[in-house]
Amino acid sequence: MTTRRNFVGTASGAVFAGALASAIGFHPLLAWAGEKSLAIPGKDGMLVRSARFLDLEMPVEYAADWITPTHHFFVRNHMHEPSTLDPAGWKLSISGEVEKPYAISLTELSKLASHSVTNTLECAGNGRGLQNPKVPGVQWGKGAVGTGTFSGPQLRVLLERAGVKSAGKHVMFRGLDQVPGKVPPFIRSIPLEKAMDADTLVATHMNGAVLLKHHGFPARALVPGWIGAASCKWLTEIKVLDKEFEGNFMSPGYRMPNTAAKPGEAVKPENTHPVTALGVKSLITSPADGAALKGRAIAVHGMAWAGEADIARVEVSTDAGTTWKPARLGHDHAKYAWRQWTYAWQPQKPGAYVVLSRATDTQGRVQPDQPVWNPSGYLYNAIDQVKVHVEA
Amino acid sequence: MSKLKLLLVLLPVLAAAPQFWAQSPSLAVELPPGPMKAKATTACAECHEARIIVQQRLSSAAWTKEVDKMVKWGAVVDAKDRDSLIEYFSANFGPEQPVYVPSRTSVDKRQK
């Protein structure tokens, strides 16, 4: 069976130890006497949606700071991470509909002017596990989202150096994801206009440090305000195309129905469009769902973001949506980053409460009561809620 | 209580709760018992672990699409096993199953 070999090749020692333990048949002792949870270097207390391929979710209560520490930043991989990465041999090629195709080394790349963008990165499938009826895919809860400061040269500087021809309309990214079997490679494209935006980067750093391998070392695309899948990791190839890239991860992958689908309804491919920018969304990060609370002054905390738009306001309801009160937005602010918010809640009597949060953005978009169902469960952004109990 | 004593006390309880092992993250998550378990493990836990499968809650129509997609992507499934495999996944990971509770990675002490 190839399973074991793949474990050795791709997973961490802890996973391998687990596989070994199950092979020799005494997992109870091993689980109790030694390692009790999967160790992923550089990651801390994350929810394991999948260990191989690695998909890690941030527990929502970790989202306390405006900038998410890297050890709490979610990880989404479609396939295996590259087993070897050699920064000295790494090259990024720029080709396709350009005058002068070229390749650039990491040393040369690091000499270009670096630009920083603080961006809320969210997986298109964040919240998929909350959709009904259920749809296939990683069953994310609420935490496939985080905010980081990404730095590196602007993509447009690299493209301008190659000279984009007038036929060039889309920019394709390809990275070093290790593709198993006959799985289609993870290749996607973004429109030229977004690629030329001053804030679209080839990022080499995250939160002031060199990118972790899980986040795309040595370089990744950073397409701010857009779904995480646009920001291809372990980037090695940029190709200017005359049309949108055709491949599994552009279609049928990462597409939304043009008109609202009824929950459970099939949608024809010709009635869909690519998922690009994120929607308007808020998250209650404290109190936790199911919390038992004491006292008559309870601070409700959360985050709100809206992709390429700004958050206009966040409102909180503590009476199941009958009345809404404005939350106070935090002062930390950047174009593509979430806003922190707080609401000083003074429950009048003990009992069970449903606390709701609802964000509105500067484009007038408001979080819906019900999620917008679609066959792949993308862009879940229903009003957030936690159920709490206020004790006497 | 020492870890060993605790283990001795809990062992019968744990043995009766296979779900516990399924959620212990240092161990490879196993597919549920059944005549298709071995074949499913060989065919479907090669590229990725079983955890990706056990967290799904899908109708048999959706499982059919999923198995066919994975076969197209390289999963080795004997044509005569396809239907039983779909039945096995639908029976164990249908829409009525409780939501999968993920485990957590350990605390990375260097981050503290």
Coordinates of C-alpha atoms in Angstrom, one line a residue:
Chain A
M1 CA 0.0 0.0 0.0
T2 CA 1.4 3.4 -0.9
T3 CA -0.3 5.1 2.0
R4 CA 2.7 4.5 4.3
R5 CA 5.2 5.8 1.8
N6 CA 3.3 8.9 1.3
F7 CA 3.1 9.5 5.0
V8 CA 6.9 9.4 5.3
G9 CA 7.3 11.7 2.3
T10 CA 4.8 14.3 3.1
A11 CA 3.6 14.4 6.7
S12 CA 5.2 15.5 9.8
G13 CA 7.0 13.1 12.2
A14 CA 4.0 13.1 14.5
V15 CA 1.7 11.9 11.8
F16 CA 4.2 9.3 10.8
A17 CA 4.4 8.1 14.5
G18 CA 0.6 7.8 14.5
A19 CA 0.7 5.8 11.3
L20 CA 3.4 3.6 12.7
A21 CA 1.5 3.1 15.9
S22 CA -1.7 2.1 14.1
A23 CA 0.4 -0.3 12.0
I24 CA 1.8 -2.1 15.0
G25 CA -1.5 -1.8 16.8
F26 CA -1.1 -0.1 20.2
H27 CA -2.4 3.4 19.6
P28 CA -4.0 3.6 23.1
L29 CA -0.7 3.6 24.9
L30 CA 1.0 5.8 22.5
A31 CA -1.8 8.3 22.5
W32 CA -1.7 8.6 26.2
A33 CA 1.9 8.1 27.1
G34 CA 3.3 10.5 24.5
E35 CA 2.2 12.9 21.7
K36 CA -1.5 13.6 22.2
S37 CA -1.9 15.9 19.3
L38 CA -0.6 16.5 15.8
A39 CA 2.5 18.8 16.0
I40 CA 2.8 21.2 13.1
P41 CA 5.9 23.3 13.6
G42 CA 5.0 27.0 13.5
K43 CA 1.3 26.3 14.1
D44 CA -0.4 26.4 17.5
G45 CA -3.6 24.9 18.6
M46 CA -5.2 25.0 15.2
L47 CA -8.2 22.9 14.2
V48 CA -7.1 20.0 11.9
R49 CA -9.5 19.9 9.0
S50 CA -6.9 17.8 7.2
A51 CA -3.4 16.7 8.0
R52 CA -2.5 15.4 4.6
F53 CA -3.1 17.6 2.6
L54 CA -2.7 20.2 5.3
D55 CA -5.8 22.3 6.0
L56 CA -5.8 24.1 9.3
E57 CA -8.5 26.4 10.7
M58 CA -8.1 29.1 13.3
P59 CA -10.4 28.7 16.3
V60 CA -12.4 31.9 16.2
E61 CA -11.5 32.8 19.8
Y62 CA -7.9 33.3 18.5
A63 CA -8.9 36.3 16.5
A64 CA -8.3 38.8 19.2
D65 CA -5.6 41.0 17.5
W66 CA -6.0 43.1 14.4
I67 CA -3.0 41.3 12.8
T68 CA -3.4 37.5 13.1
P69 CA -0.1 36.0 14.4
T70 CA 1.3 33.6 11.8
H71 CA 1.1 30.7 14.2
H72 CA -2.7 31.2 14.2
F73 CA -3.1 31.9 10.5
F74 CA -5.2 29.3 8.7
V75 CA -3.6 27.0 6.1
R76 CA -5.3 25.8 2.9
N77 CA -3.7 23.4 0.6
H78 CA -5.3 21.7 -2.4
M79 CA -2.5 19.2 -2.7
H80 CA 0.8 18.3 -1.1
E81 CA 3.1 21.2 -0.2
P82 CA 6.4 21.0 -2.2
S83 CA 8.6 18.4 -0.5
T84 CA 11.8 20.4 -1.3
L85 CA 12.2 24.1 -1.9
D86 CA 15.6 25.4 -2.8
P87 CA 15.6 29.2 -2.5
A88 CA 19.0 29.4 -4.4
G89 CA 17.6 27.5 -7.4
W90 CA 14.2 29.1 -7.3
K91 CA 13.2 31.1 -10.3
L92 CA 10.0 33.0 -11.2
S93 CA 9.3 33.1 -15.0
I94 CA 7.2 35.8 -16.6
S95 CA 6.0 34.8 -20.1
G96 CA 3.0 34.6 -22.5
E97 CA 1.6 37.7 -24.1
V98 CA 4.7 39.8 -23.3
E99 CA 7.4 41.5 -25.3
K100 CA 10.4 40.2 -23.4
P101 CA 9.8 37.0 -21.4
Y102 CA 12.3 36.5 -18.5
A103 CA 13.0 34.7 -15.3
I104 CA 14.0 36.3 -12.0
S105 CA 15.9 34.7 -9.1
L106 CA 15.0 35.3 -5.4
T107 CA 18.1 37.5 -4.9
E108 CA 17.1 39.7 -7.8
L109 CA 13.5 39.8 -6.6
S110 CA 14.5 40.9 -3.1
K111 CA 16.3 43.9 -4.7
L112 CA 13.1 45.3 -6.1
A113 CA 11.2 47.9 -4.0
S114 CA 9.1 46.2 -1.4
H115 CA 5.5 47.2 -0.9
S116 CA 3.4 46.1 2.1
V117 CA -0.3 45.4 2.1
T118 CA -2.3 44.4 5.2
N119 CA -4.9 42.1 3.9
T120 CA -7.7 39.9 5.3
L121 CA -7.2 36.6 3.5
E122 CA -10.1 34.3 3.5
C123 CA -10.7 30.9 1.9
A124 CA -13.6 31.0 -0.5
G125 CA -14.9 27.9 1.3
N126 CA -14.8 29.4 4.8
G127 CA -18.1 28.5 6.5
R128 CA -18.8 25.7 4.1
G129 CA -19.5 23.3 7.0
L130 CA -22.4 25.6 8.0
Q131 CA -24.2 25.3 4.6
N132 CA -27.4 23.3 4.3
P133 CA -27.8 21.0 2.5
K134 CA -24.1 20.0 2.9
V135 CA -21.8 20.3 0.0
P136 CA -18.5 18.5 -0.7
G137 CA -15.2 20.1 0.2
V138 CA -13.2 20.9 3.4
Q139 CA -15.9 21.4 6.0
W140 CA -14.6 24.7 7.4
G141 CA -16.2 26.3 10.3
K142 CA -15.7 30.0 10.7
G143 CA -11.9 30.3 10.9
A144 CA -10.5 29.9 7.4
V145 CA -9.7 33.6 7.6
G146 CA -6.9 35.8 9.0
T147 CA -5.3 39.2 8.6
G148 CA -1.6 39.5 7.8
T149 CA 0.8 42.2 6.5
F150 CA 2.3 40.8 3.2
S151 CA 5.3 42.4 1.6
G152 CA 7.2 42.1 -1.6
P153 CA 7.4 43.7 -5.1
Q154 CA 4.3 44.8 -6.9
L155 CA 3.3 42.3 -9.5
R156 CA 2.9 45.2 -12.0
V157 CA 6.6 46.0 -11.7
L158 CA 7.4 42.5 -12.8
L159 CA 4.8 42.6 -15.6
E160 CA 5.9 46.1 -16.8
R161 CA 9.5 44.8 -17.1
A162 CA 8.3 42.1 -19.5
G163 CA 6.0 44.5 -21.4
V164 CA 2.4 43.2 -21.6
K165 CA 1.2 43.0 -25.2
S166 CA -2.2 44.5 -26.0
A167 CA -3.5 40.9 -26.4
G168 CA -2.8 40.2 -22.7
K169 CA -6.0 40.2 -20.7
H170 CA -5.5 37.7 -17.9
V171 CA -2.5 36.7 -15.7
M172 CA -2.0 33.1 -14.8
F173 CA -0.2 31.8 -11.7
R174 CA 1.3 28.4 -11.2
G175 CA 3.2 27.2 -8.1
L176 CA 5.0 24.2 -6.9
D177 CA 2.0 22.3 -5.3
Q178 CA 2.8 18.6 -5.7
V179 CA 0.1 17.1 -7.8
P180 CA -0.8 13.5 -7.0
G181 CA -2.0 11.0 -9.7
K182 CA -4.0 12.5 -12.5
V183 CA -5.3 15.4 -10.4
P184 CA -5.4 18.6 -12.5
P185 CA -2.6 21.1 -11.5
F186 CA -3.5 24.0 -9.3
I187 CA -3.4 26.8 -11.9
R188 CA -5.6 29.9 -11.8
S189 CA -5.7 33.3 -13.4
I190 CA -6.9 36.8 -12.5
P191 CA -7.9 39.6 -14.9
L192 CA -5.0 41.9 -16.0
E193 CA -6.6 44.9 -14.3
K194 CA -6.4 43.3 -10.9
A195 CA -2.9 42.1 -11.6
M196 CA -1.8 45.7 -12.4
D197 CA -3.3 47.1 -9.3
A198 CA -0.7 48.8 -7.1
D199 CA -1.6 46.5 -4.1
T200 CA -1.3 43.2 -5.9
L201 CA 2.0 41.7 -4.9
V202 CA 4.5 38.9 -5.3
A203 CA 4.9 38.5 -1.6
T204 CA 8.0 37.1 0.1
H205 CA 7.2 38.2 3.6
M206 CA 4.3 37.9 6.0
N207 CA 4.0 39.7 9.3
G208 CA 7.6 40.9 9.0
A209 CA 9.2 37.5 8.5
V210 CA 10.1 35.3 5.5
L211 CA 7.0 33.4 4.4
L212 CA 6.5 30.0 6.2
K213 CA 6.4 27.1 3.8
H214 CA 2.7 26.6 4.7
H215 CA 2.1 30.1 3.4
G216 CA 4.1 29.8 0.1
F217 CA 7.8 30.2 0.7
P218 CA 9.7 31.7 -1.0
A219 CA 7.1 33.7 -2.9
R220 CA 3.4 33.8 -3.4
A221 CA 0.9 36.0 -5.2
L222 CA -1.1 38.3 -2.9
V223 CA -4.3 39.4 -4.5
P224 CA -5.8 41.6 -1.8
G225 CA -9.6 41.6 -1.1
W226 CA -10.0 38.4 -3.2
I227 CA -10.6 34.8 -2.2
G228 CA -7.5 33.1 -0.9
A229 CA -7.3 30.8 -4.0
A230 CA -6.3 33.8 -6.1
S231 CA -3.1 34.2 -4.1
C232 CA -1.2 31.2 -5.5
K233 CA 1.6 29.9 -3.2
W234 CA 5.1 28.7 -4.0
L235 CA 4.8 30.8 -7.1
T236 CA 7.2 29.9 -10.0
E237 CA 5.3 30.9 -13.2
I238 CA 3.4 34.0 -14.2
K239 CA 1.9 33.8 -17.7
V240 CA 0.0 36.6 -19.5
L241 CA -3.0 35.1 -21.4
D242 CA -5.4 36.4 -23.9
K243 CA -8.3 34.9 -22.0
E244 CA -9.2 33.4 -18.6
F245 CA -7.2 30.3 -17.9
E246 CA -9.1 27.1 -18.6
G247 CA -8.6 24.4 -16.0
N248 CA -10.3 22.6 -13.2
F249 CA -9.6 25.3 -10.6
M250 CA -11.2 28.0 -12.8
S251 CA -14.1 25.9 -13.9
P252 CA -15.9 24.0 -12.5
G253 CA -13.9 25.0 -9.4
Y254 CA -14.4 28.4 -7.8
R255 CA -17.5 29.5 -9.6
M256 CA -20.8 31.0 -8.3
P257 CA -24.2 30.8 -9.9
N258 CA -25.2 33.9 -11.8
T259 CA -28.6 33.9 -10.2
A260 CA -29.4 32.6 -6.7
A261 CA -29.7 28.8 -6.6
K262 CA -32.3 27.1 -4.5
P263 CA -30.6 25.1 -1.7
G264 CA -29.6 21.7 -3.2
E265 CA -30.3 22.8 -6.8
A266 CA -27.8 21.8 -9.6
V267 CA -26.4 24.8 -11.5
K268 CA -25.3 24.6 -15.2
P269 CA -21.6 25.6 -15.8
E270 CA -22.7 28.2 -18.3
N271 CA -24.8 30.0 -15.6
T272 CA -21.8 30.6 -13.4
H273 CA -19.0 33.2 -13.0
P274 CA -15.6 33.0 -11.2
V275 CA -15.5 33.9 -7.5
T276 CA -13.2 36.9 -7.1
A277 CA -13.6 39.5 -4.3
L278 CA -14.8 38.6 -0.9
G279 CA -18.3 39.5 0.4
V280 CA -19.3 41.5 3.5
K281 CA -19.0 39.5 6.7
S282 CA -18.6 39.7 10.4
L283 CA -17.5 37.3 13.1
I284 CA -18.2 37.3 16.8
T285 CA -14.9 36.3 18.4
S286 CA -16.0 36.7 22.0
P287 CA -18.0 35.5 23.9
A288 CA -17.6 32.0 22.6
D289 CA -20.6 30.0 21.4
G290 CA -22.1 28.1 24.3
A291 CA -20.4 30.4 26.9
A292 CA -21.8 30.8 30.4
L293 CA -21.4 34.5 31.4
K294 CA -21.4 36.2 34.7
G295 CA -22.2 39.9 35.4
R296 CA -24.2 42.6 33.8
A297 CA -21.5 44.2 31.6
I298 CA -20.4 41.9 28.8
A299 CA -18.1 43.1 26.0
V300 CA -19.0 41.5 22.7
H301 CA -15.9 41.5 20.4
G302 CA -15.5 40.6 16.7
M303 CA -14.2 41.3 13.3
A304 CA -15.8 42.6 10.1
W305 CA -14.4 42.7 6.6
A306 CA -15.7 43.2 3.0
G307 CA -13.0 42.3 0.5
E308 CA -12.3 45.3 -1.7
A309 CA -14.9 47.5 0.1
D310 CA -14.8 49.1 3.5
I311 CA -16.9 48.3 6.5
A312 CA -19.5 51.0 7.0
R313 CA -21.0 49.6 10.2
V314 CA -21.5 46.6 12.4
E315 CA -24.7 46.1 14.4
V316 CA -25.4 43.7 17.2
S317 CA -28.6 42.1 18.3
T318 CA -29.2 40.3 21.6
D319 CA -32.9 39.6 21.0
A320 CA -32.7 37.2 18.1
G321 CA -32.7 40.0 15.5
T322 CA -35.7 42.1 16.7
T323 CA -33.6 45.1 17.5
W324 CA -30.1 46.1 16.4
K325 CA -27.5 48.4 18.2
P326 CA -24.4 49.8 16.6
A327 CA -21.0 48.3 17.6
R328 CA -18.0 50.6 17.9
L329 CA -15.4 50.0 15.2
G330 CA -11.7 49.7 16.2
H331 CA -9.2 52.3 15.0
D332 CA -6.9 49.9 13.2
H333 CA -7.7 50.3 9.6
A334 CA -6.3 49.4 6.2
K335 CA -7.9 49.2 2.8
Y336 CA -8.2 45.4 2.6
A337 CA -8.1 44.5 6.2
W338 CA -10.9 43.6 8.7
R339 CA -12.1 46.1 11.4
Q340 CA -12.3 45.1 15.0
W341 CA -15.5 45.9 16.7
T342 CA -16.9 45.9 20.2
Y343 CA -20.3 46.2 21.7
A344 CA -20.9 46.9 25.4
W345 CA -23.8 44.6 26.3
Q346 CA -25.8 45.0 29.5
P347 CA -28.2 42.1 29.7
Q348 CA -31.1 43.0 31.9
K349 CA -31.8 39.6 33.2
P350 CA -30.3 36.1 33.3
G351 CA -31.2 33.6 30.7
A352 CA -30.4 32.2 27.3
Y353 CA -29.5 34.7 24.6
V354 CA -28.6 34.5 20.9
V355 CA -26.1 37.3 20.1
L356 CA -26.0 38.3 16.4
S357 CA -23.7 40.5 14.4
R358 CA -24.4 42.1 11.1
A359 CA -22.0 44.1 8.9
T360 CA -22.8 46.6 6.2
D361 CA -20.1 47.8 3.7
T362 CA -19.6 51.0 1.8
Q363 CA -21.0 49.4 -1.3
G364 CA -24.3 49.0 0.6
R365 CA -24.0 45.2 0.9
V366 CA -25.5 43.8 4.1
Q367 CA -24.9 40.3 5.5
P368 CA -28.0 38.2 4.8
D369 CA -30.0 36.3 7.4
Q370 CA -29.5 33.1 5.4
P371 CA -26.4 32.0 3.7
V372 CA -26.4 32.2 -0.1
W373 CA -26.4 28.5 -0.9
N374 CA -24.3 27.3 -3.9
P375 CA -23.2 23.9 -5.0
S376 CA -19.6 24.3 -3.7
G377 CA -20.5 26.3 -0.6
Y378 CA -18.4 29.4 -1.4
L379 CA -18.6 32.8 0.3
Y380 CA -20.7 31.9 3.3
N381 CA -21.6 35.2 4.9
A382 CA -24.8 34.8 6.8
I383 CA -25.2 37.0 9.9
D384 CA -23.0 35.5 12.6
Q385 CA -24.4 34.2 15.9
V386 CA -23.4 32.8 19.2
K387 CA -25.6 31.3 21.8
V388 CA -24.7 32.2 25.4
H389 CA -26.2 31.8 28.8
V390 CA -26.2 34.8 31.2
E391 CA -26.1 33.4 34.8
A392 CA -28.0 34.9 37.7
Chain B
M1 CA -3.8 10.2 39.4
S2 CA -0.8 9.1 37.3
K3 CA -1.1 8.9 33.6
L4 CA -0.9 5.1 33.8
K5 CA -3.6 4.8 36.4
L6 CA -5.8 7.1 34.4
L7 CA -5.2 5.0 31.4
L8 CA -6.2 1.8 33.2
V9 CA -9.4 3.4 34.4
L10 CA -10.3 4.8 31.0
L11 CA -9.2 1.9 28.9
P12 CA -12.5 0.0 28.9
V13 CA -14.4 3.2 28.2
L14 CA -12.1 4.1 25.4
A15 CA -12.2 0.7 23.9
A16 CA -15.9 1.0 23.7
A17 CA -15.7 4.3 21.9
P18 CA -14.1 3.9 18.5
Q19 CA -14.9 7.5 17.8
F20 CA -12.4 8.5 20.4
W21 CA -9.6 7.1 18.3
A22 CA -11.0 8.6 15.2
Q23 CA -10.5 12.0 16.8
S24 CA -7.1 11.5 18.3
P25 CA -5.1 13.6 16.0
S26 CA -1.7 12.0 16.3
L27 CA -3.2 8.9 14.8
A28 CA -4.2 8.4 11.2
V29 CA -8.0 8.7 11.1
E30 CA -9.5 5.4 10.1
L31 CA -12.4 4.7 7.9
P32 CA -15.3 2.9 9.6
P33 CA -15.7 -0.9 9.8
G34 CA -17.5 -2.7 7.0
P35 CA -16.8 -5.0 4.1
M36 CA -15.6 -2.1 2.0
K37 CA -13.2 -0.6 4.6
A38 CA -10.0 -2.3 3.2
K39 CA -10.7 -1.4 -0.4
A40 CA -11.7 2.1 0.5
T41 CA -8.6 2.7 2.5
T42 CA -6.4 1.5 -0.3
A43 CA -8.2 3.5 -3.0
C44 CA -9.0 6.6 -1.1
A45 CA -6.4 7.2 1.6
E46 CA -3.5 7.3 -0.9
C47 CA -3.3 10.9 -1.9
H48 CA -5.0 12.3 1.2
E49 CA -5.9 10.9 4.6
A50 CA -9.4 9.6 5.5
R51 CA -10.1 12.7 7.5
I52 CA -11.1 14.5 4.3
I53 CA -13.7 11.8 3.7
V54 CA -15.1 11.4 7.3
Q55 CA -15.9 15.1 7.6
Q56 CA -18.3 15.0 4.7
R57 CA -22.1 14.7 5.1
L58 CA -23.3 13.9 1.6
S59 CA -26.3 12.4 -0.2
S60 CA -25.6 9.3 -2.2
A61 CA -26.0 11.4 -5.4
A62 CA -23.2 13.6 -4.1
W63 CA -21.1 10.6 -3.1
T64 CA -21.5 9.2 -6.6
K65 CA -20.1 12.4 -8.1
E66 CA -17.3 12.5 -5.6
V67 CA -16.2 8.9 -6.1
D68 CA -16.4 9.3 -9.9
K69 CA -14.3 12.5 -9.7
M70 CA -11.7 10.8 -7.6
V71 CA -11.5 7.9 -10.0
K72 CA -11.0 10.4 -12.9
W73 CA -8.2 11.9 -10.8
G74 CA -6.4 8.6 -10.3
A75 CA -8.1 6.6 -7.5
V76 CA -7.9 3.0 -8.3
V77 CA -11.4 1.5 -8.0
D78 CA -12.4 -1.8 -9.6
A79 CA -15.5 -1.1 -11.7
K80 CA -17.3 -3.9 -9.8
D81 CA -16.6 -2.1 -6.5
R82 CA -17.8 1.3 -7.5
D83 CA -21.4 0.9 -6.3
S84 CA -20.5 -0.8 -3.0
L85 CA -18.0 2.0 -2.3
I86 CA -20.6 4.7 -2.9
E87 CA -23.0 2.8 -0.7
Y88 CA -20.4 2.5 2.1
F89 CA -19.7 6.2 2.1
S90 CA -23.3 7.2 1.8
A91 CA -24.3 4.9 4.7
N92 CA -21.5 6.2 7.0
F93 CA -21.2 9.8 5.9
G94 CA -24.8 10.8 4.9
P95 CA -26.5 14.1 5.6
E96 CA -28.0 12.9 8.9
Q97 CA -24.6 12.1 10.5
P98 CA -23.5 14.4 13.4
V99 CA -21.1 17.2 12.5
Y100 CA -17.4 16.1 12.5
V101 CA -15.5 17.5 15.5
P102 CA -11.9 18.3 14.5
S103 CA -9.0 17.9 16.8
R104 CA -6.3 20.5 17.3
T105 CA -2.7 20.7 16.6
S106 CA -0.5 20.8 19.7
V107 CA 0.7 24.0 21.3
D108 CA 4.0 25.1 19.7
K109 CA 6.0 26.2 22.7
R110 CA 8.3 28.4 20.6
Q111 CA 5.3 30.6 19.9
K112 CA 4.5 31.2 23.6

